[in-house]
Amino acid sequence: MPTQDPQTVPPDETEKEQKQEEEEEEEDYMSMIIPEQTLPKRKETYTQRLLRQQREREASQPKPKAERLLHEAAQRDTALSTSLLSSPNAQKNKGLAMMAKMGFKPGVALGSKDNPHARLEPVGISIKEDRGGIGLDAEKKRKFNDEVEREGKRVRAEEGDYRERVRREREVVRLEGQIGAAMRVAESMAGEKEEVEMGVVEVGKKRTISTKPLKSVNILWRGLIRQREEKERDRRMRYDLQQSLSRHVNYDNDDEDAEDKRALGRDVVQHTLVEDLEEEDPELDAFSELDPAERLEKLVVHLRQEHNYCFWCKFTYPNKEFEGCPGLTEEEHD
Amino acid sequence: MADRRSEPEMPQAKRLRTGDMDPASNPYLAHHYEDEGNGYGSRNGGRNGGSTQTGLSGFKRHQTTAAQADVAENGPLNPFNNNPLSPRYFDILKTRKDLPVHKQRQEFLNMFQQTQILVFVGETGSGKTTQIPQFVLFDDLPHFNGKLVACTQPRRVAAMSVAQRVANEMDVKLGEEVGYSIRFEDVTGPKTILKYMTDGMLLREAMHDHNLTRYSCIILDEAHERTLATDILMGLLKEVALRRPDLKIVIMSATLDAQKFQRYFNDAPLLAVPGRTHPVEIFYTPEPERDYVEAALRTVLQIHANEPEGDILLFLTGEEEIEDACRKITLEADEMTREADAGPLKVYPLYGTLPPHQQQKIFEPAPPPTRKGGPPGRKVVVGTNIAETSLTIDGIVYVVDPGFSKQKVYNPRIRVESLLVSPISKASAQQRAGRAGRTRPGKCFRLYTEAAFKKELIEQTHPEILRSNLANTVLELKKLGIDDLVHFDLMDPPAPETLMRALEELNYLACLDDDGDLTALGKLASEFPLDPALAVMLISSPEFYCSNEILSLTALLSVPQVFVRPASAKKRADEMKALFAHPDGDQLTMLNVYHAFKGADAQADSKKWCREHFLSLRALQSADNVRQQLKRIMEKSELDLISTDFNDKNYYTNIRRALVAGFFMQVAKKDSSGKTYKTVKDDQSVLLHPSTVLQVDSEWVLYNEFVLTTKNYVRTVTSIKPEWLLDIAPTYYDISTFKKGEIRTALERVNDKVKRKQQTKRPGR
């Protein structure tokens, strides 16, 4: 490598310097532009100025009394809880210097060294703000704490309740589902049995509306039939409604004669509903009142007795022995 | 700073002089007490010389028995002065022999003779304050070797009244064999052998006579009250006892926690005498009270309506509260008498600043029934905790105790000494209850729950030394020759920070040099029975050509408030005050009041004048008295009394500048917000007390006291100029020591201004 002339500066360095200069210039340039940028501020509009002045007034205005009091008290408390010995100015304190000369060591109390009760901290100050009797503040605090605790307990208790309720609701929904399933099984098995007994096999015929009066259906699954029929009725009514010209399906006008009725399409017998549906069914109502678990149990028992079918095994056993079935309840089938 | 208005006796009492003594009793000469030939000793010797036979002639010092003393007491001549004894003497003697302490006289003598320091516990009513000093006289025989027995009392009133009582008991004239010595009053004579005095007085004497050589026995009474002076005296006596084996010391306490005293005095023996007290039934409230004053009034009226005969003592916290309660009780009781056939009720207030003749009224008997056979009359005393131990009121059967008292507090961290309403201690509560059992079984109604009593009240009230600014005390201790303040064996040493603050303050006031030694100014300041700041202000006032005015002002600041503002006539009182108002502040206003008071108009009928102008005659007279005493000390110290011509424009400015010389550490500057002030160096937000006459636009103020309430107030303020601070107190106002902030910036600006002025002046010269 050639020896470098000490006078000459490496080119890259000069470049750097130049760059720096440029940057500085740029900065200068930038800094010159800043006041320009502030120029528009001076030209604030009248309302802007008003707003600004108001802001400034608010800022310089004394704080509200309550806030000031709090501030004062906070300042006082800070001062009261800060030891003078640990303050940064303590080293310069002449009082402390004199004490040091007398043999004082920070952290050691004054007086005879045999005095274990000598204070290290000054006696605190507490300011009484009202005429409350002795123990009132403590009592208030205690009551407040009690209240907080009670509230906490209540919330927790409610939380527990909620969980329990949700759990119970879910259980009911689950049981109702199983009841529905059991009812369907029971119904179809009963139907099959009946058909077998009657020797009629109508394959493919879909049962829509039972011709049997509702009350003759076994109470265990009568609810299912009734529900189905109600659903069917509603469906038909909706259908009829859509078919009819008049929106007022049930509106019978005495002035209308047969002709009118025909014209309006009302002569068609719309009420093909099972009359049973209109009737009260206290037996069913009483059954529905029962606990879902109880209804389910009754259905399960019915299926076992009548059809040798275990609802939980989903299997029709050949005889009443129920060989291999663990038992009557769902738990036993877990 | 110090609320010297509400408790004027104590702070000053500490630093009193014995008044003018004849050279023979000059304590400086008393150092030579051992020399039989000195004037002091021989004079006493002459009085009781061998030629005269007295009832005590055969007695040998420290060998007296109770039987011998009894014989001597039975006369027929007074054993101390050979005068015939009066019939009254024998009457009193009979009652004295019934006092509980009398039964243990021999026991006391045995212990007293065997030990140097004895702790004596006598419950209230045992007779210790009056009898023990007499027991000591018969054994110590101070007059045989020219000595005295001293018995200290925390309160001036107690010292006076007990001395009078004991003079009667001994059948001597007060001021002769038995005397008393309190602030500004020395009722003793050359014959005096028993001196009752305030603890502060004895401390002041010790400042000139470190070994207390005048005394052969010192009895510290009511030591359980733990006043500042008593605590310092105990520390001092512990040292003196080593230097003077001949000195006997008796520490008397009314409470049973005397083991603490025993331990402190190197396991001194203890003698306890039961008090003559009756059982007191204590009642608590089931629930804490919402308003203790209201509850107290209700309780008093209930007692009056339902309880059998017996007087009531109610403890409240301060003058205003007490006067208000008295008014309300009187109103209600009058109605009860009119409408519910209750007995008549007489209500008496009792607090420290009450004039003595009014204090005496509490001893008046209860009023008689309004008609013959009607319900009995009753008296109610509504008092501060003075009624707790020191004053005994006979006939009290019911005590109502809300559990509060006004206590002095001091915290070195914010340099505030203030009186605050605080819960009492368990010991105090027991003491209060005990007041009900003086004459017969009584009842004490505590207006708090039993649980609160157990949990909320501290065991013992903090001794005064832990609740006081010790600047004064440090000056005294230095004067007492105690150099190592750090290891000075106090019973309850204060927090290190408290001592640090005191030393620092004294250093700023130039009373102590950087080594902690007394300066000339400090020595001079300790001669005055004043706070160091006041003393320094007074001493430097001649430099400001206003020592006359500052002397008056110092006196005014040492007495209770001169302005009276009754609740019924606040407006009128304020109008009257405005007549004296000086726009530059309250101190100058007070001075105007004093000058007007000393004017011919006012002096013609000062009582009427004061009443018309809503001023306290007692406070002004007391200020006059204090001024006289201080003037005497100034003259003795060769301080000139000068005044600026009243017509000079600098008349008031000079006074304000002189104020700065003492109070430069109590300055506040207005905040940028313009509403509050901030104390210099401590940075506490404060408001000017509403009572001030000062116009609000003063940027810098100097204050006499910092009042702690829910708001921080500075009271008695004067506006000052910041230039003066830099000029008069340059060490304290060394700008580099200030925290960055408004105050520092302001001071820097002032400093620059001053410098510029000086520079512009120079070329002009």
Tab-separated table of N, CA and C in Angstrom, chain A residues 227-317:
chain	number	residue	atom	x	y	z
A	227	GLN	N	-98.437	-33.256	19.543
A	227	GLN	CA	-97.521	-32.254	19.018
A	227	GLN	C	-97.489	-32.326	17.495
A	228	ARG	N	-97.392	-33.550	17.029
A	228	ARG	CA	-97.299	-33.757	15.595
A	228	ARG	C	-98.570	-33.243	14.934
A	229	GLU	N	-99.720	-33.564	15.517
A	229	GLU	CA	-100.991	-33.150	14.933
A	229	GLU	C	-101.148	-31.645	14.946
A	230	GLU	N	-100.709	-31.054	16.035
A	230	GLU	CA	-100.789	-29.589	16.125
A	230	GLU	C	-99.948	-28.958	15.025
A	231	LYS	N	-98.768	-29.543	14.842
A	231	LYS	CA	-97.862	-29.046	13.827
A	231	LYS	C	-98.518	-29.154	12.441
A	232	GLU	N	-99.142	-30.336	12.212
A	232	GLU	CA	-99.799	-30.606	10.939
A	232	GLU	C	-100.932	-29.612	10.723
A	233	ARG	N	-101.703	-29.351	11.810
A	233	ARG	CA	-102.824	-28.427	11.709
A	233	ARG	C	-102.315	-27.050	11.323
A	234	ASP	N	-101.264	-26.645	12.026
A	234	ASP	CA	-100.726	-25.309	11.755
A	234	ASP	C	-100.256	-25.217	10.310
A	235	ARG	N	-99.633	-26.317	9.836
A	235	ARG	CA	-99.124	-26.318	8.492
A	235	ARG	C	-100.286	-26.148	7.503
A	236	ARG	N	-101.313	-26.909	7.768
A	236	ARG	CA	-102.463	-26.841	6.874
A	236	ARG	C	-103.119	-25.483	6.906
A	237	MET	N	-103.242	-24.935	8.084
A	237	MET	CA	-103.877	-23.629	8.213
A	237	MET	C	-103.093	-22.602	7.416
A	238	ARG	N	-101.735	-22.696	7.567
A	238	ARG	CA	-100.907	-21.754	6.805
A	238	ARG	C	-101.162	-21.935	5.304
A	239	TYR	N	-101.234	-23.250	4.922
A	239	TYR	CA	-101.466	-23.566	3.516
A	239	TYR	C	-102.795	-23.006	3.049
A	240	ASP	N	-103.827	-23.230	3.836
A	240	ASP	CA	-105.160	-22.742	3.495
A	240	ASP	C	-105.146	-21.239	3.367
A	241	LEU	N	-104.436	-20.634	4.310
A	241	LEU	CA	-104.378	-19.181	4.326
A	241	LEU	C	-103.794	-18.679	3.011
A	242	GLN	N	-102.689	-19.326	2.642
A	242	GLN	CA	-102.047	-18.891	1.404
A	242	GLN	C	-102.958	-19.131	0.199
A	243	GLN	N	-103.746	-20.206	0.258
A	243	GLN	CA	-104.627	-20.539	-0.860
A	243	GLN	C	-105.822	-19.600	-0.963
A	244	SER	N	-106.327	-19.177	0.159
A	244	SER	CA	-107.548	-18.376	0.153
A	244	SER	C	-107.283	-16.981	-0.381
A	245	LEU	N	-108.331	-16.349	-0.899
A	245	LEU	CA	-108.181	-15.016	-1.431
A	245	LEU	C	-108.194	-13.986	-0.323
A	246	SER	N	-109.060	-14.278	0.573
A	246	SER	CA	-109.166	-13.313	1.669
A	246	SER	C	-108.114	-13.604	2.733
A	247	ARG	N	-107.603	-12.543	3.282
A	247	ARG	CA	-106.638	-12.720	4.369
A	247	ARG	C	-107.346	-13.128	5.649
A	248	HIS	N	-108.625	-12.699	5.707
A	248	HIS	CA	-109.357	-12.964	6.946
A	248	HIS	C	-110.003	-14.321	6.881
A	249	VAL	N	-109.185	-15.280	7.154
A	249	VAL	CA	-109.627	-16.655	7.000
A	249	VAL	C	-110.865	-16.964	7.801
A	250	ASN	N	-110.862	-16.528	9.006
A	250	ASN	CA	-111.945	-16.948	9.888
A	250	ASN	C	-113.092	-15.956	9.909
A	251	TYR	N	-113.008	-15.040	9.058
A	251	TYR	CA	-114.031	-14.024	9.094
A	251	TYR	C	-115.266	-14.481	8.338
A	252	ASP	N	-116.259	-14.818	9.041
A	252	ASP	CA	-117.519	-15.232	8.413
A	252	ASP	C	-118.476	-14.069	8.353
A	253	ASN	N	-118.767	-13.685	7.154
A	253	ASN	CA	-119.708	-12.594	7.000
A	253	ASN	C	-121.098	-13.163	6.777
A	254	ASP	N	-121.990	-12.699	7.632
A	254	ASP	CA	-123.357	-13.224	7.523
A	254	ASP	C	-124.036	-12.821	6.205
A	255	ASP	N	-123.563	-11.736	5.649
A	255	ASP	CA	-124.189	-11.260	4.404
A	255	ASP	C	-123.771	-12.101	3.203
A	256	GLU	N	-122.656	-12.790	3.403
A	256	GLU	CA	-122.199	-13.601	2.280
A	256	GLU	C	-123.129	-14.798	2.088
A	257	ASP	N	-123.499	-15.008	0.882
A	257	ASP	CA	-124.270	-16.234	0.645
A	257	ASP	C	-123.338	-17.303	0.083
A	258	ALA	N	-123.883	-18.372	-0.251
A	258	ALA	CA	-123.081	-19.493	-0.740
A	258	ALA	C	-122.259	-19.097	-1.943
A	259	GLU	N	-122.886	-18.253	-2.782
A	259	GLU	CA	-122.204	-17.820	-3.986
A	259	GLU	C	-120.919	-17.061	-3.646
A	260	ASP	N	-121.159	-16.161	-2.748
A	260	ASP	CA	-120.006	-15.340	-2.334
A	260	ASP	C	-118.903	-16.224	-1.774
A	261	LYS	N	-119.357	-17.151	-0.968
A	261	LYS	CA	-118.395	-18.025	-0.308
A	261	LYS	C	-117.593	-18.804	-1.317
A	262	ARG	N	-118.277	-19.229	-2.258
A	262	ARG	CA	-117.617	-20.008	-3.303
A	262	ARG	C	-116.606	-19.110	-4.017
A	263	ALA	N	-117.109	-17.890	-4.312
A	263	ALA	CA	-116.252	-16.948	-5.012
A	263	ALA	C	-114.991	-16.656	-4.214
A	264	LEU	N	-115.161	-16.597	-2.932
A	264	LEU	CA	-114.018	-16.305	-2.076
A	264	LEU	C	-113.218	-17.551	-1.714
A	265	GLY	N	-113.749	-18.674	-2.181
A	265	GLY	CA	-113.030	-19.916	-1.915
A	265	GLY	C	-113.188	-20.369	-0.494
A	266	ARG	N	-114.331	-20.001	0.082
A	266	ARG	CA	-114.486	-20.360	1.483
A	266	ARG	C	-115.385	-21.565	1.688
A	267	ASP	N	-115.858	-22.068	0.609
A	267	ASP	CA	-116.757	-23.218	0.805
A	267	ASP	C	-115.980	-24.492	1.050
A	268	VAL	N	-114.673	-24.416	0.726
A	268	VAL	CA	-113.853	-25.584	0.995
A	268	VAL	C	-113.789	-25.753	2.507
A	269	VAL	N	-113.973	-26.977	2.926
A	269	VAL	CA	-113.900	-27.208	4.365
A	269	VAL	C	-112.438	-27.106	4.810
A	270	GLN	N	-112.180	-26.109	5.540
A	270	GLN	CA	-110.787	-25.876	5.938
A	270	GLN	C	-110.445	-26.607	7.212
A	271	HIS	N	-111.420	-26.837	8.023
A	271	HIS	CA	-111.131	-27.366	9.361
A	271	HIS	C	-111.115	-28.860	9.359
A	272	THR	N	-110.017	-29.385	8.784
A	272	THR	CA	-109.877	-30.828	8.805
A	272	THR	C	-109.134	-31.267	10.063
A	273	LEU	N	-108.969	-30.381	10.929
A	273	LEU	CA	-108.208	-30.665	12.151
A	273	LEU	C	-108.908	-31.698	12.983
A	274	VAL	N	-108.079	-32.389	13.665
A	274	VAL	CA	-108.642	-33.344	14.594
A	274	VAL	C	-109.333	-32.537	15.680
A	275	GLU	N	-110.594	-32.856	15.852
A	275	GLU	CA	-111.354	-32.105	16.837
A	275	GLU	C	-110.724	-32.215	18.219
A	276	ASP	N	-110.027	-33.374	18.400
A	276	ASP	CA	-109.424	-33.640	19.711
A	276	ASP	C	-108.504	-32.502	20.175
A	277	LEU	N	-107.891	-31.913	19.160
A	277	LEU	CA	-106.902	-30.887	19.514
A	277	LEU	C	-107.529	-29.732	20.277
A	278	GLU	N	-108.802	-29.487	19.975
A	278	GLU	CA	-109.490	-28.384	20.633
A	278	GLU	C	-109.865	-28.742	22.060
A	279	GLU	N	-109.873	-30.047	22.300
A	279	GLU	CA	-110.332	-30.480	23.626
A	279	GLU	C	-109.253	-30.377	24.682
A	280	GLU	N	-109.725	-30.206	25.860
A	280	GLU	CA	-108.806	-30.225	26.992
A	280	GLU	C	-108.360	-31.651	27.217
A	281	ASP	N	-107.110	-31.826	27.649
A	281	ASP	CA	-106.650	-33.182	27.937
A	281	ASP	C	-105.940	-33.192	29.279
A	282	PRO	N	-106.738	-33.235	30.349
A	282	PRO	CA	-106.117	-33.133	31.693
A	282	PRO	C	-105.146	-34.263	31.971
A	283	GLU	N	-105.408	-35.419	31.404
A	283	GLU	CA	-104.518	-36.559	31.645
A	283	GLU	C	-103.120	-36.254	31.118
A	284	LEU	N	-103.109	-35.720	29.893
A	284	LEU	CA	-101.829	-35.388	29.268
A	284	LEU	C	-101.137	-34.266	30.024
A	285	ASP	N	-101.966	-33.271	30.391
A	285	ASP	CA	-101.393	-32.141	31.137
A	285	ASP	C	-100.706	-32.638	32.407
A	286	ALA	N	-101.403	-33.557	33.128
A	286	ALA	CA	-100.857	-34.079	34.372
A	286	ALA	C	-99.550	-34.817	34.101
A	287	PHE	N	-99.558	-35.576	32.980
A	287	PHE	CA	-98.354	-36.334	32.652
A	287	PHE	C	-97.186	-35.406	32.316
A	288	SER	N	-97.515	-34.337	31.545
A	288	SER	CA	-96.455	-33.400	31.154
A	288	SER	C	-95.858	-32.681	32.376
A	289	GLU	N	-96.715	-32.557	33.417
A	289	GLU	CA	-96.241	-31.894	34.625
A	289	GLU	C	-95.126	-32.689	35.314
A	290	LEU	N	-95.127	-33.980	35.072
A	290	LEU	CA	-94.153	-34.828	35.767
A	290	LEU	C	-92.730	-34.437	35.401
A	291	ASP	N	-91.843	-34.819	36.289
A	291	ASP	CA	-90.435	-34.526	36.060
A	291	ASP	C	-89.977	-35.251	34.804
A	292	PRO	N	-89.193	-34.593	33.946
A	292	PRO	CA	-88.769	-35.260	32.704
A	292	PRO	C	-88.096	-36.602	32.959
A	293	ALA	N	-87.296	-36.656	34.048
A	293	ALA	CA	-86.594	-37.902	34.346
A	293	ALA	C	-87.595	-39.020	34.610
A	294	GLU	N	-88.690	-38.624	35.275
A	294	GLU	CA	-89.707	-39.619	35.618
A	294	GLU	C	-90.424	-40.119	34.364
A	295	ARG	N	-90.746	-39.174	33.485
A	295	ARG	CA	-91.425	-39.550	32.232
A	295	ARG	C	-90.543	-40.488	31.410
A	296	LEU	N	-89.247	-40.107	31.364
A	296	LEU	CA	-88.310	-40.926	30.595
A	296	LEU	C	-88.263	-42.332	31.168
A	297	GLU	N	-88.212	-42.365	32.519
A	297	GLU	CA	-88.125	-43.675	33.161
A	297	GLU	C	-89.344	-44.530	32.812
A	298	LYS	N	-90.542	-43.883	32.841
A	298	LYS	CA	-91.770	-44.609	32.538
A	298	LYS	C	-91.734	-45.181	31.120
A	299	LEU	N	-91.225	-44.321	30.181
A	299	LEU	CA	-91.129	-44.759	28.795
A	299	LEU	C	-90.179	-45.952	28.667
A	300	VAL	N	-89.022	-45.805	29.345
A	300	VAL	CA	-88.031	-46.881	29.260
A	300	VAL	C	-88.615	-48.178	29.797
A	301	VAL	N	-89.284	-48.060	30.946
A	301	VAL	CA	-89.889	-49.238	31.551
A	301	VAL	C	-90.946	-49.841	30.609
A	302	HIS	N	-91.763	-48.964	29.996
A	302	HIS	CA	-92.802	-49.422	29.075
A	302	HIS	C	-92.192	-50.207	27.912
A	303	LEU	N	-91.108	-49.624	27.327
A	303	LEU	CA	-90.466	-50.275	26.188
A	303	LEU	C	-89.934	-51.637	26.580
A	304	ARG	N	-89.389	-51.738	27.746
A	304	ARG	CA	-88.832	-53.018	28.184
A	304	ARG	C	-89.948	-54.042	28.395
A	305	GLN	N	-91.004	-53.574	29.043
A	305	GLN	CA	-92.060	-54.528	29.375
A	305	GLN	C	-92.832	-54.967	28.123
A	306	GLU	N	-93.176	-53.998	27.307
A	306	GLU	CA	-94.020	-54.292	26.153
A	306	GLU	C	-93.235	-54.883	24.985
A	307	HIS	N	-92.010	-54.358	24.764
A	307	HIS	CA	-91.329	-54.732	23.537
A	307	HIS	C	-89.976	-55.395	23.752
A	308	ASN	N	-89.643	-55.680	25.011
A	308	ASN	CA	-88.323	-56.249	25.315
A	308	ASN	C	-87.194	-55.388	24.740
A	309	TYR	N	-87.493	-54.107	24.632
A	309	TYR	CA	-86.518	-53.196	24.028
A	309	TYR	C	-85.857	-52.358	25.119
A	310	CYS	N	-84.531	-52.345	25.046
A	310	CYS	CA	-83.836	-51.459	25.991
A	310	CYS	C	-83.472	-50.181	25.263
A	311	PHE	N	-84.023	-49.069	25.792
A	311	PHE	CA	-83.813	-47.786	25.157
A	311	PHE	C	-82.342	-47.399	25.153
A	312	TRP	N	-81.625	-47.811	26.195
A	312	TRP	CA	-80.222	-47.413	26.316
A	312	TRP	C	-79.324	-48.283	25.452
A	313	CYS	N	-79.677	-49.619	25.361
A	313	CYS	CA	-78.863	-50.484	24.506
A	313	CYS	C	-79.249	-50.323	23.035
A	314	LYS	N	-80.413	-49.707	22.814
A	314	LYS	CA	-80.992	-49.593	21.466
A	314	LYS	C	-81.099	-50.992	20.833
A	315	PHE	N	-81.623	-51.892	21.613
A	315	PHE	CA	-81.647	-53.289	21.148
A	315	PHE	C	-82.890	-53.992	21.691
A	316	THR	N	-83.512	-54.721	20.808
A	316	THR	CA	-84.667	-55.494	21.250
A	316	THR	C	-84.193	-56.884	21.645
A	317	TYR	N	-84.350	-57.143	22.908
A	317	TYR	CA	-83.884	-58.431	23.407
A	317	TYR	C	-84.910	-59.491	23.072
